Short mmCIF file of C-alpha atoms and ligand atoms in Angstrom, two decimals:
data_model
loop_
_atom_site.label_atom_id
_atom_site.label_comp_id
_atom_site.label_asym_id
_atom_site.label_seq_id
_atom_site.Cartn_x
_atom_site.Cartn_y
_atom_site.Cartn_z
CA MET N 1 12.52 -15.97 -64.12
CA SER N 2 11.84 -14.48 -60.72
CA THR N 3 8.71 -15.55 -58.86
CA THR N 4 6.99 -13.10 -56.58
CA LYS N 5 4.76 -14.65 -53.93
CA LYS N 6 1.31 -13.16 -53.74
CA THR N 7 0.33 -12.22 -50.20
CA ASP N 8 -3.25 -12.27 -49.03
CA PRO N 9 -3.92 -8.81 -47.49
CA LYS N 10 -6.55 -10.26 -45.12
CA LYS N 11 -4.10 -12.85 -43.83
CA GLN N 12 -1.47 -10.16 -43.39
CA GLU N 13 -3.84 -7.99 -41.40
CA LYS N 14 -4.72 -10.92 -39.17
CA LYS N 15 -1.03 -11.63 -38.59
CA ALA N 16 -0.44 -7.99 -37.66
CA GLU N 17 -3.34 -8.06 -35.23
CA GLY N 18 -2.14 -11.27 -33.65
CA SER N 19 1.38 -10.00 -33.14
CA GLN N 20 0.38 -6.66 -31.66
CA ALA N 21 2.07 -6.13 -28.31
CA LEU N 22 -0.32 -6.74 -25.44
CA GLN N 23 -0.82 -4.18 -22.73
CA ALA N 24 -1.60 -4.33 -19.02
CA VAL N 25 -5.23 -4.56 -17.92
CA LYS N 26 -6.82 -1.13 -17.53
CA GLY N 27 -6.33 0.35 -14.08
CA MET N 28 -3.67 -2.21 -13.15
CA PRO N 29 -0.36 -0.39 -13.59
CA ASP N 30 3.06 -2.00 -13.64
CA ILE N 31 5.45 -0.86 -10.96
CA LEU N 32 8.73 -0.38 -12.80
CA PRO N 33 12.34 -0.67 -11.59
CA LYS N 34 12.70 3.14 -11.60
CA GLU N 35 10.07 3.21 -8.82
CA GLU N 36 12.05 0.79 -6.71
CA GLY N 37 13.54 3.38 -4.35
CA TRP N 38 10.10 4.66 -3.30
CA TRP N 39 8.63 1.21 -2.69
CA LYS N 40 11.72 0.04 -0.89
CA SER N 41 11.64 3.07 1.40
CA PHE N 42 7.93 2.54 2.11
CA ARG N 43 8.41 -1.14 2.93
CA ALA N 44 11.46 -0.43 5.09
CA ALA N 45 9.49 2.21 7.03
CA GLY N 46 6.57 -0.22 7.42
CA ALA N 47 8.82 -3.02 8.66
CA THR N 48 10.56 -0.74 11.16
CA VAL N 49 7.26 0.53 12.54
CA ALA N 50 5.75 -2.97 12.69
CA GLU N 51 8.73 -4.17 14.70
CA LEU N 52 8.72 -1.16 17.03
CA HIS N 53 4.98 -1.61 17.70
CA ASP N 54 5.09 -5.44 17.90
CA PHE N 55 2.89 -6.14 14.85
CA HIS N 56 3.51 -9.48 13.11
CA ARG N 57 3.18 -10.27 9.43
CA ILE N 58 0.13 -12.11 8.19
CA GLU N 59 -0.35 -13.12 4.57
CA THR N 60 -3.76 -14.14 3.37
CA PRO N 61 -4.59 -15.28 -0.18
CA ILE N 62 -5.59 -12.89 -2.91
CA LEU N 63 -8.71 -14.96 -3.61
CA GLU N 64 -11.31 -15.38 -0.88
CA PRO N 65 -14.91 -16.63 -0.83
CA ALA N 66 -16.97 -13.77 -2.30
CA GLU N 67 -19.34 -14.15 0.64
CA LEU N 68 -16.62 -13.04 3.06
CA PHE N 69 -16.79 -9.50 1.65
CA GLU N 70 -20.53 -9.57 1.00
CA ARG N 71 -21.13 -10.32 4.68
CA GLY N 72 -18.18 -8.36 6.07
CA VAL N 73 -17.82 -5.21 3.98
CA GLY N 74 -21.59 -5.10 3.37
CA ALA N 75 -23.83 -6.04 0.44
CA ALA N 76 -25.06 -2.44 -0.01
CA THR N 77 -21.62 -0.83 -0.32
CA ASP N 78 -19.98 0.39 -3.53
CA ILE N 79 -17.16 -2.08 -2.97
CA VAL N 80 -19.45 -5.12 -3.00
CA GLU N 81 -22.21 -3.84 -5.28
CA LYS N 82 -20.03 -2.41 -8.03
CA GLN N 83 -16.33 -2.97 -7.51
CA MET N 84 -15.73 -6.58 -6.66
CA TYR N 85 -13.99 -8.92 -9.11
CA ALA N 86 -16.17 -11.92 -8.22
CA PHE N 87 -16.52 -15.06 -10.30
CA ARG N 88 -17.26 -18.74 -10.17
CA THR N 89 -14.35 -21.18 -10.43
CA LYS N 90 -14.45 -24.30 -12.61
CA GLY N 91 -15.36 -26.22 -9.47
CA GLY N 92 -18.34 -23.94 -8.85
CA GLU N 93 -16.99 -21.93 -5.89
CA ARG N 94 -17.89 -18.23 -5.84
CA VAL N 95 -14.67 -16.36 -5.14
CA ALA N 96 -13.51 -12.75 -5.25
CA LEU N 97 -10.20 -10.97 -5.66
CA ARG N 98 -9.84 -9.29 -2.28
CA PRO N 99 -10.97 -5.65 -2.37
CA GLU N 100 -9.45 -5.06 1.10
CA GLY N 101 -7.55 -6.94 3.79
CA THR N 102 -9.50 -6.64 7.06
CA ALA N 103 -12.21 -9.23 6.43
CA ALA N 104 -9.54 -11.72 5.32
CA VAL N 105 -7.47 -11.17 8.48
CA MET N 106 -10.59 -11.77 10.58
CA ARG N 107 -11.37 -14.93 8.61
CA ALA N 108 -7.86 -16.19 9.32
CA TYR N 109 -8.18 -15.14 12.98
CA PHE N 110 -11.12 -17.49 13.48
CA GLU N 111 -9.93 -20.23 11.16
CA HIS N 112 -6.59 -20.58 12.97
CA HIS N 113 -7.78 -19.67 16.49
CA LEU N 114 -5.25 -16.84 16.56
CA GLY N 115 -6.92 -15.38 19.64
CA TYR N 116 -5.46 -18.23 21.71
CA PHE N 117 -1.92 -17.28 20.82
CA ALA N 118 -2.01 -13.53 21.33
CA SER N 119 -4.47 -11.27 23.00
CA PRO N 120 -4.79 -8.97 21.35
CA LEU N 121 -3.42 -10.21 18.04
CA LYS N 122 -1.37 -7.46 16.40
CA ALA N 123 -0.92 -8.21 12.72
CA PHE N 124 0.25 -6.32 9.66
CA TYR N 125 -0.01 -7.10 5.95
CA GLU N 126 1.08 -5.67 2.68
CA GLY N 127 -0.20 -6.55 -0.75
CA PRO N 128 -2.40 -5.89 -3.75
CA MET N 129 -6.14 -5.20 -3.47
CA PHE N 130 -8.60 -5.14 -6.36
CA ARG N 131 -11.56 -2.84 -6.95
CA TYR N 132 -13.30 -2.33 -10.25
CA GLU N 133 -13.34 1.47 -10.04
CA ARG N 134 -13.17 4.09 -12.77
CA PRO N 135 -9.39 4.48 -13.11
CA GLN N 136 -8.12 8.01 -12.50
CA ALA N 137 -5.27 9.64 -10.59
CA GLY N 138 -5.17 8.03 -7.13
CA ARG N 139 -7.75 5.39 -8.03
CA ASP N 140 -6.57 2.13 -9.55
CA ARG N 141 -8.17 -1.24 -10.05
CA GLN N 142 -5.16 -2.92 -8.53
CA PHE N 143 -3.46 -1.02 -5.75
CA HIS N 144 -1.43 -1.91 -2.67
CA GLN N 145 -2.22 -1.47 0.99
CA TRP N 146 -0.11 -1.61 4.10
CA GLY N 147 -2.45 -2.56 6.94
CA PHE N 148 -2.37 -2.90 10.71
CA GLU N 149 -5.03 -4.82 12.64
CA ILE N 150 -5.38 -5.29 16.41
CA VAL N 151 -7.89 -8.04 17.18
CA GLY N 152 -9.19 -8.96 20.61
CA ASP N 153 -9.43 -5.75 22.62
CA GLY N 154 -11.96 -2.92 22.69
CA ASP N 155 -9.94 -0.42 24.72
CA SER N 156 -9.55 3.05 23.23
CA VAL N 157 -5.76 2.83 23.70
CA TYR N 158 -5.71 0.43 20.76
CA ASP N 159 -7.70 2.78 18.52
CA VAL N 160 -4.98 5.33 19.10
CA GLU N 161 -2.12 2.83 18.85
CA VAL N 162 -3.34 1.96 15.33
CA MET N 163 -3.36 5.68 14.46
CA LEU N 164 0.12 6.11 15.94
CA ALA N 165 1.53 3.14 14.01
CA THR N 166 -0.03 4.41 10.77
CA LEU N 167 1.33 7.90 11.30
CA ALA N 168 4.72 6.52 12.35
CA ILE N 169 5.13 5.17 8.81
CA PHE N 170 4.41 8.62 7.40
CA ARG N 171 6.78 10.17 9.89
CA GLU N 172 9.49 7.60 9.13
CA LEU N 173 9.15 8.55 5.46
CA LYS N 174 9.56 12.25 6.39
CA PHE N 175 6.10 13.02 5.09
CA PRO N 176 5.12 16.65 4.89
CA ALA N 177 2.07 17.77 6.89
CA PHE N 178 -0.90 15.48 7.33
CA THR N 179 -4.07 15.52 9.39
CA VAL N 180 -6.37 12.84 10.80
CA LYS N 181 -10.13 13.18 10.34
CA ILE N 182 -12.00 11.43 13.13
CA ASN N 183 -15.59 10.48 13.86
CA SER N 184 -17.55 7.86 15.77
CA MET N 185 -20.06 5.47 14.19
CA GLY N 186 -21.58 4.55 17.58
CA CYS N 187 -22.81 1.04 18.33
CA LYS N 188 -25.84 -1.03 17.26
CA VAL N 189 -27.98 0.68 19.87
CA CYS N 190 -27.26 4.34 19.34
CA ARG N 191 -26.71 4.01 15.62
CA ALA N 192 -30.27 2.73 15.18
CA SER N 193 -31.85 6.00 16.34
CA TYR N 194 -29.40 8.06 14.28
CA ARG N 195 -30.16 5.89 11.26
CA GLU N 196 -33.87 6.71 11.57
CA LYS N 197 -33.14 10.46 11.85
CA LEU N 198 -30.91 10.29 8.82
CA LYS N 199 -33.49 8.38 6.81
CA ASN N 200 -36.19 10.90 7.67
CA TYR N 201 -33.92 13.78 6.74
CA TYR N 202 -33.09 12.32 3.34
CA ARG N 203 -36.58 10.99 2.68
CA ALA N 204 -37.88 14.57 2.87
CA ARG N 205 -35.32 15.45 0.16
CA GLU N 206 -35.52 12.24 -1.86
CA LYS N 207 -36.13 13.97 -5.19
CA LYS N 208 -32.73 15.63 -5.04
CA LEU N 209 -30.81 12.40 -4.44
CA CYS N 210 -28.80 10.58 -7.09
CA LYS N 211 -30.11 7.19 -8.27
CA ASP N 212 -27.77 5.16 -6.03
CA CYS N 213 -28.61 7.16 -2.92
CA ALA N 214 -32.36 6.98 -3.53
CA ARG N 215 -32.00 3.21 -3.82
CA ARG N 216 -29.85 2.91 -0.69
CA LEU N 217 -31.90 5.27 1.45
CA ASP N 218 -33.72 2.45 3.23
CA LYS N 219 -31.05 -0.22 3.20
CA ASN N 220 -28.04 1.84 4.15
CA PRO N 221 -28.59 5.57 4.75
CA PHE N 222 -24.99 6.06 6.04
CA ARG N 223 -23.71 5.57 2.51
CA LEU N 224 -25.53 8.77 1.52
CA LEU N 225 -23.08 10.74 3.65
CA ASP N 226 -20.08 9.77 1.55
CA CYS N 227 -21.70 10.04 -1.87
CA GLU N 228 -19.53 12.04 -4.30
CA GLU N 229 -22.42 13.41 -6.40
CA GLU N 230 -22.67 17.21 -6.14
CA ASP N 231 -26.40 17.30 -5.25
CA CYS N 232 -26.00 14.67 -2.54
CA LYS N 233 -22.91 16.44 -1.20
CA ALA N 234 -24.88 19.68 -0.93
CA LEU N 235 -27.60 17.98 1.12
CA ARG N 236 -25.06 16.60 3.59
CA GLY N 237 -24.34 20.03 5.12
CA GLU N 238 -27.67 20.17 6.95
CA ALA N 239 -27.94 16.46 7.77
CA PRO N 240 -28.16 15.35 11.44
CA ILE N 241 -24.82 14.27 12.96
CA ILE N 242 -24.21 11.06 14.87
CA LEU N 243 -22.41 12.73 17.76
CA ASP N 244 -25.81 14.03 18.95
CA TYR N 245 -27.10 10.45 19.19
CA LEU N 246 -24.20 8.51 20.75
CA CYS N 247 -25.12 6.43 23.81
CA GLN N 248 -23.19 6.97 27.05
CA THR N 249 -20.71 4.15 26.47
CA CYS N 250 -19.93 5.19 22.91
CA ASN N 251 -19.65 8.78 23.98
CA ALA N 252 -17.17 7.85 26.72
CA HIS N 253 -15.17 5.75 24.26
CA PHE N 254 -15.02 8.57 21.72
CA LYS N 255 -14.08 11.09 24.41
CA SER N 256 -11.28 8.83 25.58
CA VAL N 257 -10.01 8.40 21.99
CA LEU N 258 -9.95 12.17 21.47
CA GLU N 259 -8.13 12.71 24.77
CA LEU N 260 -5.47 10.17 23.80
CA VAL N 261 -5.19 11.70 20.35
CA GLU N 262 -4.50 15.08 21.93
CA GLU N 263 -2.11 13.70 24.56
CA ASN N 264 -0.11 12.05 21.80
CA GLY N 265 0.09 15.18 19.68
CA ILE N 266 -1.78 13.72 16.68
CA PRO N 267 -2.90 16.52 14.36
CA TYR N 268 -6.64 15.92 13.95
CA GLU N 269 -9.97 17.43 13.05
CA PRO N 270 -13.35 15.98 13.98
CA ASP N 271 -15.44 15.24 10.88
CA PRO N 272 -19.04 14.46 11.87
CA PHE N 273 -19.87 13.16 8.39
CA LEU N 274 -17.01 10.70 8.09
CA VAL N 275 -18.67 7.29 7.73
CA ARG N 276 -16.16 5.39 5.51
CA GLY N 277 -17.18 3.19 2.60
CA LEU N 278 -17.31 -0.12 4.46
CA ASP N 279 -20.18 -1.27 6.67
CA TYR N 280 -18.24 -3.10 9.35
CA TYR N 281 -17.20 -0.07 11.39
CA ASN N 282 -18.51 0.91 14.81
CA ARG N 283 -17.26 3.60 17.18
CA THR N 284 -13.98 5.19 15.99
CA VAL N 285 -13.49 5.83 12.27
CA PHE N 286 -10.63 7.88 10.88
CA GLU N 287 -8.82 8.85 7.73
CA VAL N 288 -5.36 10.31 7.20
CA TRP N 289 -5.19 13.17 4.70
CA GLY N 290 -2.00 14.68 3.37
CA VAL N 291 -2.44 18.45 3.41
CA GLY N 292 -3.51 19.42 -0.11
CA ALA N 293 -3.85 15.77 -1.22
CA PRO N 294 -6.99 15.01 -3.27
CA HIS N 295 -7.72 11.64 -1.61
CA ALA N 296 -7.32 10.04 1.79
CA LEU N 297 -3.94 8.37 2.14
CA ALA N 298 -5.12 5.92 4.79
CA GLY N 299 -8.34 4.90 6.49
CA GLY N 300 -9.41 2.75 9.37
CA GLY N 301 -11.43 2.33 12.48
CA ARG N 302 -12.96 -0.06 14.98
CA TYR N 303 -14.91 -3.06 13.74
CA ASP N 304 -16.20 -4.93 16.76
CA TYR N 305 -19.07 -6.58 14.84
CA LEU N 306 -17.11 -7.96 11.91
CA GLY N 307 -16.41 -11.23 13.77
CA GLU N 308 -20.13 -11.71 14.31
CA LEU N 309 -20.83 -11.12 10.62
CA ILE N 310 -18.31 -13.62 9.32
CA ALA N 311 -17.96 -16.20 12.11
CA GLY N 312 -20.87 -15.64 14.48
CA ARG N 313 -18.57 -14.43 17.28
CA ALA N 314 -18.10 -10.81 18.28
CA VAL N 315 -14.44 -9.94 18.92
CA PRO N 316 -13.47 -6.30 19.39
CA ALA N 317 -10.95 -5.13 16.82
CA VAL N 318 -9.47 -2.00 15.27
CA GLY N 319 -7.21 -1.36 12.30
CA ALA N 320 -6.18 0.83 9.41
CA ALA N 321 -4.73 0.53 5.93
CA ILE N 322 -2.48 2.90 4.02
CA GLY N 323 -2.81 3.20 0.23
CA MET N 324 0.77 2.72 -0.94
CA GLU N 325 0.42 4.17 -4.48
CA ARG N 326 -1.39 7.24 -3.16
CA SER N 327 1.17 7.77 -0.43
CA ILE N 328 4.10 7.39 -2.82
CA ALA N 329 2.46 9.81 -5.30
CA PHE N 330 1.98 12.31 -2.48
CA LEU N 331 5.58 11.91 -1.35
CA LYS N 332 6.83 12.50 -4.88
CA SER N 333 4.84 15.70 -5.27
CA ALA N 334 5.87 17.13 -1.91
CA THR N 335 7.63 20.46 -1.63
CA PRO N 336 10.35 20.63 -0.49
CA PRO N 337 11.07 17.26 -2.10
CA VAL N 338 11.28 14.30 0.23
CA ALA N 339 14.65 12.56 0.06
CA LEU N 340 14.63 8.80 -0.16
CA SER N 341 16.53 6.90 2.46
CA LYS N 342 20.18 6.56 1.51
CA GLU N 343 21.20 3.37 -0.26
CA ARG N 344 24.37 1.57 0.73
CA PRO N 345 27.24 2.87 -1.44
CA ARG N 346 27.86 0.58 -4.38
CA VAL N 347 31.00 -0.26 -6.34
CA PHE N 348 31.13 -0.57 -10.09
CA PHE N 349 33.05 -3.55 -11.45
CA THR N 350 34.56 -3.25 -14.91
CA ALA N 351 36.35 -6.05 -16.71
CA VAL N 352 38.12 -5.94 -20.06
CA GLY N 353 38.81 -9.07 -22.10
CA ASP N 354 37.10 -12.44 -22.06
CA GLN N 355 39.27 -14.05 -19.41
CA ALA N 356 39.03 -11.11 -17.03
CA LYS N 357 35.28 -11.05 -17.56
CA ARG N 358 34.98 -14.73 -16.64
CA ALA N 359 37.18 -14.26 -13.57
CA SER N 360 35.26 -11.17 -12.48
CA LEU N 361 32.22 -13.22 -11.45
CA LYS N 362 34.18 -14.80 -8.59
CA ARG N 363 35.57 -11.42 -7.49
CA MET N 364 32.16 -9.78 -7.50
CA GLU N 365 30.75 -12.67 -5.49
CA GLU N 366 33.45 -12.16 -2.83
CA LEU N 367 32.43 -8.52 -2.48
CA ARG N 368 28.72 -9.33 -2.35
CA ARG N 369 29.24 -12.02 0.29
CA ALA N 370 31.03 -9.36 2.35
CA GLY N 371 27.91 -7.17 2.05
CA VAL N 372 29.12 -4.76 -0.65
CA PRO N 373 26.54 -4.10 -3.39
CA VAL N 374 28.19 -4.47 -6.80
CA VAL N 375 26.96 -3.11 -10.13
CA GLU N 376 28.40 -3.88 -13.55
CA ALA N 377 27.85 -3.41 -17.25
CA LEU N 378 29.90 -6.37 -18.47
CA GLY N 379 27.78 -6.52 -21.62
CA LYS N 380 29.74 -3.49 -22.86
CA ARG N 381 33.08 -4.57 -24.26
CA SER N 382 35.14 -1.40 -23.87
CA LEU N 383 36.38 0.07 -20.61
CA LYS N 384 35.21 3.49 -21.76
CA GLY N 385 31.66 2.22 -22.26
CA GLN N 386 31.59 0.56 -18.86
CA LEU N 387 32.98 3.62 -17.06
CA LYS N 388 30.37 5.77 -18.79
CA VAL N 389 27.65 3.71 -17.15
CA ALA N 390 29.46 3.99 -13.80
CA GLY N 391 29.48 7.79 -14.23
CA LYS N 392 25.75 7.85 -14.93
CA LEU N 393 25.01 5.77 -11.85
CA LYS N 394 27.10 8.16 -9.75
CA VAL N 395 28.87 5.34 -7.89
CA PRO N 396 31.77 6.57 -5.74
CA LEU N 397 34.17 3.77 -6.64
CA ALA N 398 34.95 1.71 -9.76
CA LEU N 399 37.13 -1.38 -10.00
CA ILE N 400 39.08 -1.99 -13.21
CA PHE N 401 40.04 -5.55 -13.97
CA GLY N 402 41.95 -6.08 -17.24
CA GLN N 403 44.10 -8.88 -18.66
CA LYS N 404 47.26 -7.36 -17.14
CA GLU N 405 45.73 -7.10 -13.65
CA MET N 406 44.36 -10.62 -13.90
CA PHE N 407 47.79 -12.11 -14.59
CA GLU N 408 49.38 -9.98 -11.87
CA GLY N 409 46.71 -10.90 -9.31
CA SER N 410 45.74 -7.26 -8.79
CA ILE N 411 42.94 -4.81 -9.56
CA ILE N 412 42.69 -1.04 -9.99
CA MET N 413 40.48 1.01 -7.65
CA ARG N 414 39.36 4.26 -9.25
CA ASP N 415 37.83 7.13 -7.28
CA MET N 416 34.96 8.23 -9.51
CA VAL N 417 34.95 11.78 -8.20
CA THR N 418 38.66 12.68 -8.30
CA GLY N 419 39.75 10.12 -10.92
CA ALA N 420 42.62 9.01 -8.63
CA GLN N 421 43.64 5.38 -9.14
CA GLU N 422 45.39 2.86 -6.93
CA THR N 423 46.36 -0.77 -7.59
CA VAL N 424 45.63 -3.33 -4.88
CA LEU N 425 46.29 -7.05 -4.66
CA LEU N 426 43.24 -9.22 -5.26
CA ASP N 427 43.76 -10.87 -1.87
CA ARG N 428 43.18 -7.49 -0.25
CA LEU N 429 40.28 -6.45 -2.47
CA VAL N 430 37.37 -6.86 -0.04
CA GLU N 431 39.21 -5.16 2.81
CA ALA N 432 40.44 -2.28 0.63
CA VAL N 433 36.97 -1.66 -0.88
CA LYS N 434 35.27 -1.67 2.51
CA GLN N 435 37.83 0.76 3.91
CA ASP N 436 37.47 3.06 0.92
CA LEU N 437 33.66 3.08 1.06
CA LYS N 438 33.77 3.78 4.78
CA LYS N 439 35.96 6.83 4.12
CA LYS N 440 33.55 8.02 1.45
CA SER N 441 30.32 7.59 3.44
P1 HAM L 1 -10.20 1.94 2.55
O1 HAM L 1 -10.42 3.34 3.01
O2 HAM L 1 -11.17 1.39 1.59
O3 HAM L 1 -10.13 1.04 3.85
O4 HAM L 1 -8.76 1.82 1.91
C1 HAM L 1 -7.62 2.26 2.62
C2 HAM L 1 -6.72 3.06 1.70
O5 HAM L 1 -6.45 2.32 0.50
C3 HAM L 1 -7.33 4.38 1.20
O6 HAM L 1 -7.19 5.41 2.14
C4 HAM L 1 -6.52 4.63 -0.05
O7 HAM L 1 -5.29 5.24 0.26
C5 HAM L 1 -6.26 3.23 -0.58
N1 HAM L 1 -7.20 2.95 -1.67
C6 HAM L 1 -8.47 2.54 -1.59
N2 HAM L 1 -9.00 2.36 -2.82
C7 HAM L 1 -8.04 2.68 -3.71
C8 HAM L 1 -7.95 2.68 -5.14
N3 HAM L 1 -8.96 2.32 -5.91
N4 HAM L 1 -6.79 3.08 -5.72
C9 HAM L 1 -5.73 3.44 -4.95
N5 HAM L 1 -5.75 3.43 -3.60
C10 HAM L 1 -6.88 3.06 -2.98
C11 HAM L 1 -9.93 -0.29 3.84
O8 HAM L 1 -9.63 -0.94 2.88
C12 HAM L 1 -10.01 -0.91 5.22
N6 HAM L 1 -9.79 -2.36 5.08
C13 HAM L 1 -9.02 -0.28 6.17
C14 HAM L 1 -9.07 -0.89 7.54
C15 HAM L 1 -8.17 -1.72 8.07
N7 HAM L 1 -10.02 -0.68 8.42
C16 HAM L 1 -9.74 -1.40 9.51
N8 HAM L 1 -8.64 -2.05 9.29
#
């Protein structure tokens, strides 16, 4: 007699639920191997520019005291008010996933007395940032920035050096047209009178403001200038502009920045309403926009007061950060298409038979140690299957290593374009491959 087990449908449902494949957290996309070429090109361009401009790598932790950003970026900014991943650890510390890199670099600057070792300090960083935003094209909750910071000098040459380094990455990547929007945020003195003018302007129109702007009107009226709500945007057109209120020193600084920008052929347009979403800026602020791109690709400016806010010591500083996802998306959509930097030509290693497969590891290692990138598909048993993969990868040269070759101490080199084959001795393999690739490149 056959026995059929009764299954409890509720239990089954629970099992199905439990075994459902998990997915990434919303707004935190995976970067897959097929994207590798773009990221590699970006990082290579960044490293080249950093070296040419004498910037040195700094790596700060992903978690920082939440207060660092509350004090530095500003308590009444979107980033701190709405977008920060802040929480208390088991030990009771209030920490935050970094929403940006500048405040962390400044924290490290003071903590490790970096000003004693380099004046100014020229540092660069690359890594993930976290902002709890509404995910949409060009806006993620985890995204990557490449940043440059120059700490310890207030001269306008450094404002422009940061712009030049930022743009050099875009140029290195053969970016299509871009433009730099520039403005000045003045200093504590001149900004105070502008702030009052701005408040009065918006107070007279308070009823038309969105809820956030009405709330921030007193605390932080500059934020009203970069509000995305249609009604607030419409009011901006008639608002007073800071350039009419700059003190003599800020005016001279801004003038000098603009002169240097022109002398260095930077494509720019003044934008009197550019205030940026972070409170620490003074004097120069700028953003890089790809022509036709929906969002800024990079943003930065001077932040001479940030040191005072986080360590009680004012140290002049200027910097910028490039959004890597946005820049890569813009590169991909460019017309004519942007070509990625050429990879080193690779060889494809095929082996047929168990013994040849085992011996192939040593041969591939010899090539790799000599600097030749080697690809294989040894998981496929047949030569035909392996060569099919080689064809798909469009490698110029394949090596065929069968039982016969193994016993003879030789290997076949096959030109993947013409199909021509040549047998070489294993002792000469590295030399012959290098020569062949040189001819092909
Ligand atoms: P930011 O303008 O907030 O500035 O960010 C710089 C760049 O990061 C933006 O231009 C954009 O490309 C990218 N970005 C920002 N938020 C997102 C997001 N949610 N999704 C994708 N990309 C994003 C700063 O962070 C300053 N720390 C820059 C700086 C450095 N200022 C002085 N030094």
